[in-house]
XYZ file of C-alpha atoms in Angstrom:
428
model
C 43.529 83.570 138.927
C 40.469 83.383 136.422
C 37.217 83.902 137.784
C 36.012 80.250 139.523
C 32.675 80.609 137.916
C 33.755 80.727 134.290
C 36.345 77.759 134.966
C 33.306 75.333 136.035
C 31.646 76.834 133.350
C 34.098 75.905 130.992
C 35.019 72.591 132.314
C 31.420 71.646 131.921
C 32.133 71.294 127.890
C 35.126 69.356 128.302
C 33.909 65.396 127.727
C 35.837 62.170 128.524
C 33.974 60.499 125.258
C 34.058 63.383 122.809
C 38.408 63.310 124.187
C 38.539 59.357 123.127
C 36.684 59.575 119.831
C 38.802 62.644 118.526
C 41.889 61.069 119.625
C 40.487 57.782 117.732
C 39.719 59.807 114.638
C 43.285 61.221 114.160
C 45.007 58.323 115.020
C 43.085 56.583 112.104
C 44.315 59.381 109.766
C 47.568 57.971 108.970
C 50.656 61.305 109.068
C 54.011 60.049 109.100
C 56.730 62.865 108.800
C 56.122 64.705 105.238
C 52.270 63.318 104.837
C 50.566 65.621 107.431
C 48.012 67.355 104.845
C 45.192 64.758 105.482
C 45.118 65.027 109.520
C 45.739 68.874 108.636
C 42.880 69.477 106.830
C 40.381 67.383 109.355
C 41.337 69.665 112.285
C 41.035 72.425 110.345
C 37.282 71.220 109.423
C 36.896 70.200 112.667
C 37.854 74.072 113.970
C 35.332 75.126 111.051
C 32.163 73.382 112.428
C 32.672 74.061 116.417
C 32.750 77.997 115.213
C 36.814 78.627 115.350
C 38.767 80.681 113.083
C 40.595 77.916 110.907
C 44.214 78.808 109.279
C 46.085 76.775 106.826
C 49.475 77.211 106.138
C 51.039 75.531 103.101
C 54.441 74.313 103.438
C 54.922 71.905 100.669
C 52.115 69.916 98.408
C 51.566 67.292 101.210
C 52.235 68.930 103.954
C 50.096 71.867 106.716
C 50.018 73.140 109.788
C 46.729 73.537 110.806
C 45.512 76.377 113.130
C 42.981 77.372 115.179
C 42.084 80.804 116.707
C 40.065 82.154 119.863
C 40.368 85.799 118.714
C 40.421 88.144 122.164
C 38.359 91.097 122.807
C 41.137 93.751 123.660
C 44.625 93.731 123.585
C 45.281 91.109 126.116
C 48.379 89.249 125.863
C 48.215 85.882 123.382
C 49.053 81.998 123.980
C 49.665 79.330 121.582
C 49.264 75.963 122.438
C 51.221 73.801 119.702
C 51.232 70.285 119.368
C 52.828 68.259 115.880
C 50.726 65.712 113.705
C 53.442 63.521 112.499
C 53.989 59.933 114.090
C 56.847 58.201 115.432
C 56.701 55.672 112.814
C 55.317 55.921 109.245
C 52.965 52.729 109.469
C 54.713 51.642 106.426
C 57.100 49.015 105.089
C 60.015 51.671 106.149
C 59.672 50.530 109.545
C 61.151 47.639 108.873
C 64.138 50.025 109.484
C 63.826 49.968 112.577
C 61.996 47.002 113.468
C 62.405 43.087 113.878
C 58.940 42.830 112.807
C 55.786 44.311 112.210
C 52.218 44.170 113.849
C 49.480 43.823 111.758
C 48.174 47.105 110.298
C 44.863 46.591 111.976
C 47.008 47.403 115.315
C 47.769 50.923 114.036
C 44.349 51.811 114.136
C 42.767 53.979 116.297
C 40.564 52.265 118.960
C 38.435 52.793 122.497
C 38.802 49.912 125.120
C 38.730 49.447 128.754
C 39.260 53.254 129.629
C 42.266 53.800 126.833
C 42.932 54.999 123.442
C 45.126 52.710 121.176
C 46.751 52.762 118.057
C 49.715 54.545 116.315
C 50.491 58.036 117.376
C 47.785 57.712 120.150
C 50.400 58.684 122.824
C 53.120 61.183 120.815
C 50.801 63.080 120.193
C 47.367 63.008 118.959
C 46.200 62.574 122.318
C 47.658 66.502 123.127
C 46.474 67.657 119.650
C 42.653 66.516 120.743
C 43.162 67.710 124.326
C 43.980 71.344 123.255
C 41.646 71.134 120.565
C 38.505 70.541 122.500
C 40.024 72.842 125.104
C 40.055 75.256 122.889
C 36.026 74.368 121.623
C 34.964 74.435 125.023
C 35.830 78.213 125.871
C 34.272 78.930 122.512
C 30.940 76.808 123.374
C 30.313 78.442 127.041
C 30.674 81.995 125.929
C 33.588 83.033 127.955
C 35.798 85.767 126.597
C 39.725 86.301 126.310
C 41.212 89.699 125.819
C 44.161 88.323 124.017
C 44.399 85.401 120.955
C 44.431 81.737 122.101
C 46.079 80.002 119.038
C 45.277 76.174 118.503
C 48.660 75.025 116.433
C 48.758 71.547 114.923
C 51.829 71.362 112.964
C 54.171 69.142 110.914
C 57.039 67.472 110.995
C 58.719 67.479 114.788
C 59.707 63.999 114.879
C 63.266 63.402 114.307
C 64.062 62.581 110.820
C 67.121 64.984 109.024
C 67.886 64.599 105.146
C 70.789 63.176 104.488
C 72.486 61.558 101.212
C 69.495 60.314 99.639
C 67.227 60.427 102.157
C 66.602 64.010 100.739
C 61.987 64.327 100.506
C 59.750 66.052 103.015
C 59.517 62.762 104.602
C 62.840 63.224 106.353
C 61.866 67.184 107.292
C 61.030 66.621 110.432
C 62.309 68.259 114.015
C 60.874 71.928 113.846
C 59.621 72.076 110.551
C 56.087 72.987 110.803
C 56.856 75.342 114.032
C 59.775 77.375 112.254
C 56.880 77.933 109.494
C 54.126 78.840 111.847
C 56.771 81.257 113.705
C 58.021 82.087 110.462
C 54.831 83.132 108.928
C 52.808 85.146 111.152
C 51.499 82.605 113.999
C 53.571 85.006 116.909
C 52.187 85.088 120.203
C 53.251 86.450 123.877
C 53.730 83.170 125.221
C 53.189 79.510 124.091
C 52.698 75.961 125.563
C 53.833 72.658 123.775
C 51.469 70.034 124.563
C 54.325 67.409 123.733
C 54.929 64.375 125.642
C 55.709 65.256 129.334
C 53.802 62.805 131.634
C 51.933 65.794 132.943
C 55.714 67.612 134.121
C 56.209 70.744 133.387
C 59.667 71.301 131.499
C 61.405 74.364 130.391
C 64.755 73.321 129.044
C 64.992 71.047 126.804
C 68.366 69.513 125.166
C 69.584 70.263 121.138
C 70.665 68.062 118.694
C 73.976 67.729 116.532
C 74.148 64.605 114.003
C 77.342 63.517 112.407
C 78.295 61.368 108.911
C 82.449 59.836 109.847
C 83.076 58.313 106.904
C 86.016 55.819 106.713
C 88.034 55.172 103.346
C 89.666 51.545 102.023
C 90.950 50.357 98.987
C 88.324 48.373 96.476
C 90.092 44.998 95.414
C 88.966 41.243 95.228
C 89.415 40.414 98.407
C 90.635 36.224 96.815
C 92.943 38.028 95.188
C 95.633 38.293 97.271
C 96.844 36.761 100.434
C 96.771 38.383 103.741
C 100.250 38.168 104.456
C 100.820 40.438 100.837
C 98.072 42.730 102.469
C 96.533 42.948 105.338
C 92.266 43.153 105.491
C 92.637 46.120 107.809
C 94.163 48.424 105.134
C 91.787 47.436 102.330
C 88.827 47.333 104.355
C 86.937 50.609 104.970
C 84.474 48.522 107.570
C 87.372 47.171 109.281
C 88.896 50.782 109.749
C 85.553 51.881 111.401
C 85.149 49.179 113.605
C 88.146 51.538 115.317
C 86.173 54.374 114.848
C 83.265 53.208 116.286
C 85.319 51.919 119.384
C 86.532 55.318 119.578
C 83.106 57.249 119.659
C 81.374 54.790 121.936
C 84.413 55.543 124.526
C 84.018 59.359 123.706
C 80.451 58.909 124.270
C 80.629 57.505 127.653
C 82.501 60.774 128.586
C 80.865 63.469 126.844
C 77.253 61.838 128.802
C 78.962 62.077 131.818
C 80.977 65.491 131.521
C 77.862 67.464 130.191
C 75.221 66.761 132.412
C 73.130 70.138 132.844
C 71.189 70.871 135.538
C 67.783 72.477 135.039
C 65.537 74.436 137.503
C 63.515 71.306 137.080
C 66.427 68.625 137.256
C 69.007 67.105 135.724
C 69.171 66.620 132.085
C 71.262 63.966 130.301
C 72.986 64.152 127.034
C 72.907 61.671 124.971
C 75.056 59.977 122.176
C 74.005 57.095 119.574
C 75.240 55.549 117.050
C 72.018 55.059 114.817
C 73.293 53.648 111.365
C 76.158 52.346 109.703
C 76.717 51.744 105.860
C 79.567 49.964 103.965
C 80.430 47.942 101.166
C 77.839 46.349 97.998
C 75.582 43.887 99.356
C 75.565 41.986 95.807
C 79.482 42.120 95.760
C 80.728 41.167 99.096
C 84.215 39.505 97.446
C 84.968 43.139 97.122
C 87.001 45.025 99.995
C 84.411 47.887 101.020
C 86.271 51.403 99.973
C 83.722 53.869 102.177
C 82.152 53.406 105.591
C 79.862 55.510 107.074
C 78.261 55.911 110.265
C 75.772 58.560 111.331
C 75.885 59.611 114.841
C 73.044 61.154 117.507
C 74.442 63.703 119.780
C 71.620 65.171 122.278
C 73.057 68.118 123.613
C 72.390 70.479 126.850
C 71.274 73.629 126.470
C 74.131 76.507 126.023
C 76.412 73.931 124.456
C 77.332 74.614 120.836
C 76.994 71.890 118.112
C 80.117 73.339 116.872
C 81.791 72.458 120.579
C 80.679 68.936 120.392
C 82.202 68.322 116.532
C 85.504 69.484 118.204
C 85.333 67.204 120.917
C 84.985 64.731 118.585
C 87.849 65.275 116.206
C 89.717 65.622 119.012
C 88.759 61.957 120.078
C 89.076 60.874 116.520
C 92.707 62.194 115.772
C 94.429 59.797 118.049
C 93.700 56.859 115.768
C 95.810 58.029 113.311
C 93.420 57.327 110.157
C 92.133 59.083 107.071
C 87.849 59.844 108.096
C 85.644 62.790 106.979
C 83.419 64.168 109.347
C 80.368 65.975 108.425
C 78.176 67.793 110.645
C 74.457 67.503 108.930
C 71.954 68.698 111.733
C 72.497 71.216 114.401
C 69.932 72.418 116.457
C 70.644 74.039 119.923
C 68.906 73.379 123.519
C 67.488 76.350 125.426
C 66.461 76.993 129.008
C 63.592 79.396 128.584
C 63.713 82.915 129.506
C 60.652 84.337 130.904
C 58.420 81.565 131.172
C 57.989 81.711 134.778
C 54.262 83.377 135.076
C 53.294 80.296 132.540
C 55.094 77.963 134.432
C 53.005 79.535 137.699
C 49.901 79.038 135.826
C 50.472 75.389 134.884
C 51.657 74.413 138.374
C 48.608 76.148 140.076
C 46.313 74.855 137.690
C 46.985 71.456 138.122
C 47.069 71.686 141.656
C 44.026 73.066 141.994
C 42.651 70.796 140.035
C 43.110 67.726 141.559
C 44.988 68.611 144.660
C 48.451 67.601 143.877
C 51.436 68.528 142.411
C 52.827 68.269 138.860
C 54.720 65.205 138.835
C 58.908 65.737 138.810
C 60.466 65.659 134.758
C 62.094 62.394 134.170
C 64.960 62.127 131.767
C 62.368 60.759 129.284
C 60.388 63.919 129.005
C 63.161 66.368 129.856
C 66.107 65.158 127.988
C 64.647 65.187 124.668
C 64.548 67.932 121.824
C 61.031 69.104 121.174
C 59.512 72.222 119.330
C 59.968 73.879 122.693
C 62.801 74.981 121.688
C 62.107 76.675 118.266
C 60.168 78.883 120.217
C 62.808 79.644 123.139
C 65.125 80.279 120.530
C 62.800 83.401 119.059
C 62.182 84.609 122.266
C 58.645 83.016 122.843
C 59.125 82.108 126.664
C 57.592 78.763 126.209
C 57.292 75.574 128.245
C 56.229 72.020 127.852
C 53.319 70.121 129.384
C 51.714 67.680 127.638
C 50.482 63.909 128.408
C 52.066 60.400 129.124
C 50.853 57.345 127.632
C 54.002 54.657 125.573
C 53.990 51.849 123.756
C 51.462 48.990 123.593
C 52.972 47.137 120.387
C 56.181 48.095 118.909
C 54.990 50.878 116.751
C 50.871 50.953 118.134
C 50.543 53.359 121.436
C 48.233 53.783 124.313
C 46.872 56.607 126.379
C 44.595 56.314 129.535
C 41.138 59.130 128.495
C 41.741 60.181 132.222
C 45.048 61.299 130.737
C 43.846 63.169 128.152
C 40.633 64.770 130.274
C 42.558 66.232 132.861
C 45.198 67.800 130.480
C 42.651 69.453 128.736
C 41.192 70.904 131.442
C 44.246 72.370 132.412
C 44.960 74.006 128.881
C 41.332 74.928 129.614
C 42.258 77.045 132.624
C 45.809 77.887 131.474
C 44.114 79.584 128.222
C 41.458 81.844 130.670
C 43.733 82.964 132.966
C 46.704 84.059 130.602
C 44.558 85.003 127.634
C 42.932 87.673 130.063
C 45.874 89.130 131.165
C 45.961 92.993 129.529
C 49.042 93.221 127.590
C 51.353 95.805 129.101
C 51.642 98.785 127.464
C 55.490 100.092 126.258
């Protein structure tokens, strides 16, 4: 383990305030998916002024990652702790999307109160982004030294949003984007943390993702035109066709979640099917029998399962109704169970524990069943596991985060950064 000394050194620098005013400040920087360039830039200034090597990488005219670096002193092996700067929700009139209604914008805002931070990404994730960050500024500010790189890596765009018919802007680039371009472009390291939502669990395998567009066909008539004894609705009507369809995949669902259950080192995790939208027909000319349906399904899948497997399954489901669909497969992303992540793991675990005398609390199937960036790095070989914080909602789109939350899990990327940032890199 690191030298005691320098940890209570280090943990000296690490303040409960200066946690619930950074979180605060980002939080009022509004970054939905595609918009990231404005938090970007004030973490990069914010790396500038507490003496840390700042690194911006452009990905598209709105969009950054923004990095931070604790160079080492020798060739000691490197960590990256990455966190994303996009939000759940865009704080715009898009939400209305996905919501019944809309709090007041003044709810979005970042804001201190009775022991919590509030406001919209407070929880997923600018929370982790400020714990790491002033994690990272503490080290620098009590002098202690690392042998290998400790990379600070805000990034864009890892909330789930895929481009899709028109939906085709950065906005809808989310779900890896900013870590494939930090991997992609020189940000490597030996191992790496994501400080994504965990509830303070450690996770190392982490489900993929395959999305579907079935797409149902009907014939485009007046519907007043002609009786339904001289033609039935259900072979004119596209919508009326899917209603079959969707019968079909909520059944295959219900199968697939039970027959692909995985279980982890750290538990069991779920898969998960959805059925998230559904388009059909002219709103302005509903006398008119719909000719294309669509629906767009979620498919959360374990790791080691191929998207390719799961678009079989679901023909296979799909071909005993005995209609005309296309299916398109439009995202595909796989799941991984990291590979050498175990001394990490170790460090977390111990760190924690010694910390405040307990255990890491068990994964739930909130934290473990998800897709995260995690898995952009397991898939280039980064062994690389998740702890980050806890926090949810307070209003439908606004968040919340206990500070006690964020303190303690930046003091143990604090002591996760000194002890495997000054372990000498092996030599080949």
């Amino acid at each position: 383990m690191a030298d005691q000394k320098i940890v209570a050194e280090v943990l000296k620098y690490i303040d409960r305030d200066e946690l619930a005013q950074l979180t605060k400040d980002l939080v009022d920087i509004p970054s939905p998916t595609g918009s990231e360039r404005a938090i970007g830039e004030f973490i990069l200034d914010w790396f500038s002024k507490n003496s840390i090597k700042s690194v911006r990488q452009e990905i598209s005219p709105e969009r950054i990652n923004a990095v931070g670096i604790l160079e080492g002193n020798a060739n000691g092996v490197s960590l990256t702790i990455n966190g994303h700067m996009d939000t759940s929700y865009t704080g715009t009139e898009e939400d209305r999307m996905f919501c019944r209604a809309l709090e007041p914008d003044s709810d979005l805002k970042g804001a201190v109160r009775e022991g919590k931070v509030f406001g919209l990404g407070a929880s997923n994730m600018k929370s982790g982004l400020a714990a790491f960050m002033v994690a990272g500024k503490a080290i620098k500010e009590s002098g202690a030294t690392l042998k290998g790189d400790l990379i600070l890596a805000a990034v864009a765009g890892e909330i789930s949003r895929t481009p899709i018919g028109p939906y085709q802007s950065e906005s809808y680039r989310g779900e890896g984007t900013g870590t494939i371009h930090l991997l992609t472009h020189g940000m490597q390291s030996d191992y790496a943390i994501v400080a994504d939502r965990s509830g303070h669990s450690i996770v190392w395998a982490q489900n993929g993702v395959a999305q579907f567009r079935i797409t149902t066909f009907g014939d485009p008539h007046a519907a007043w035109g002609v009786t339904r004894e001289e033609k039935a609705p259900e072979v004119s009507s596209a919508i009326l066709k899917m209603v079959k369809v969707l019968q079909t995949v909520d059944s295959w669902a219900a199968e697939f979640e039970r027959a692909h259950v995985y279980q982890s080192p750290h538990g069991a995790i779920v898969p998960k099917v959805n059925i998230g939208s559904i388009q059909g027909g002219a709103p302005f000319r509903p006398n008119y029998y719909p000719g294309v349906c669509s629906i767009y399904v979620d498919v959360r899948t374990p790791p080691e399962l191929r998207p390719v497997q799961v678009q079989h399954e679901l023909k296979d489901a799909l071909a005993e109704l005995g209609l005309e669909y296309e299916i398109e497969m439009y995202a595909s992303k796989m799941g991984y169970q990291a590979k050498g992540a175990e001394p990490v793991i170790k460090v977390l675990a111990e760190s924690y524990e010694k910390l405040f005398g307990k255990k890491t609390p068990k994964p739930t199937g909130l934290h473990a069943s998800i897709w995260t960036d995690t898995n952009i790095y397991n898939e280039m070989g980064i062994p690389t596991c998740k702890f980050g914080l806890g926090g949810g909602r307070w209003k439908q789109r606004s968040e919340q985060i206990d500070v006690e939350d964020i303190y303690q899990a930046a003091q143990v990327y604090a002591c996760a950064a000194l002890e495997i940032c000054n372990w000498q890199k092996p030599t080949s």
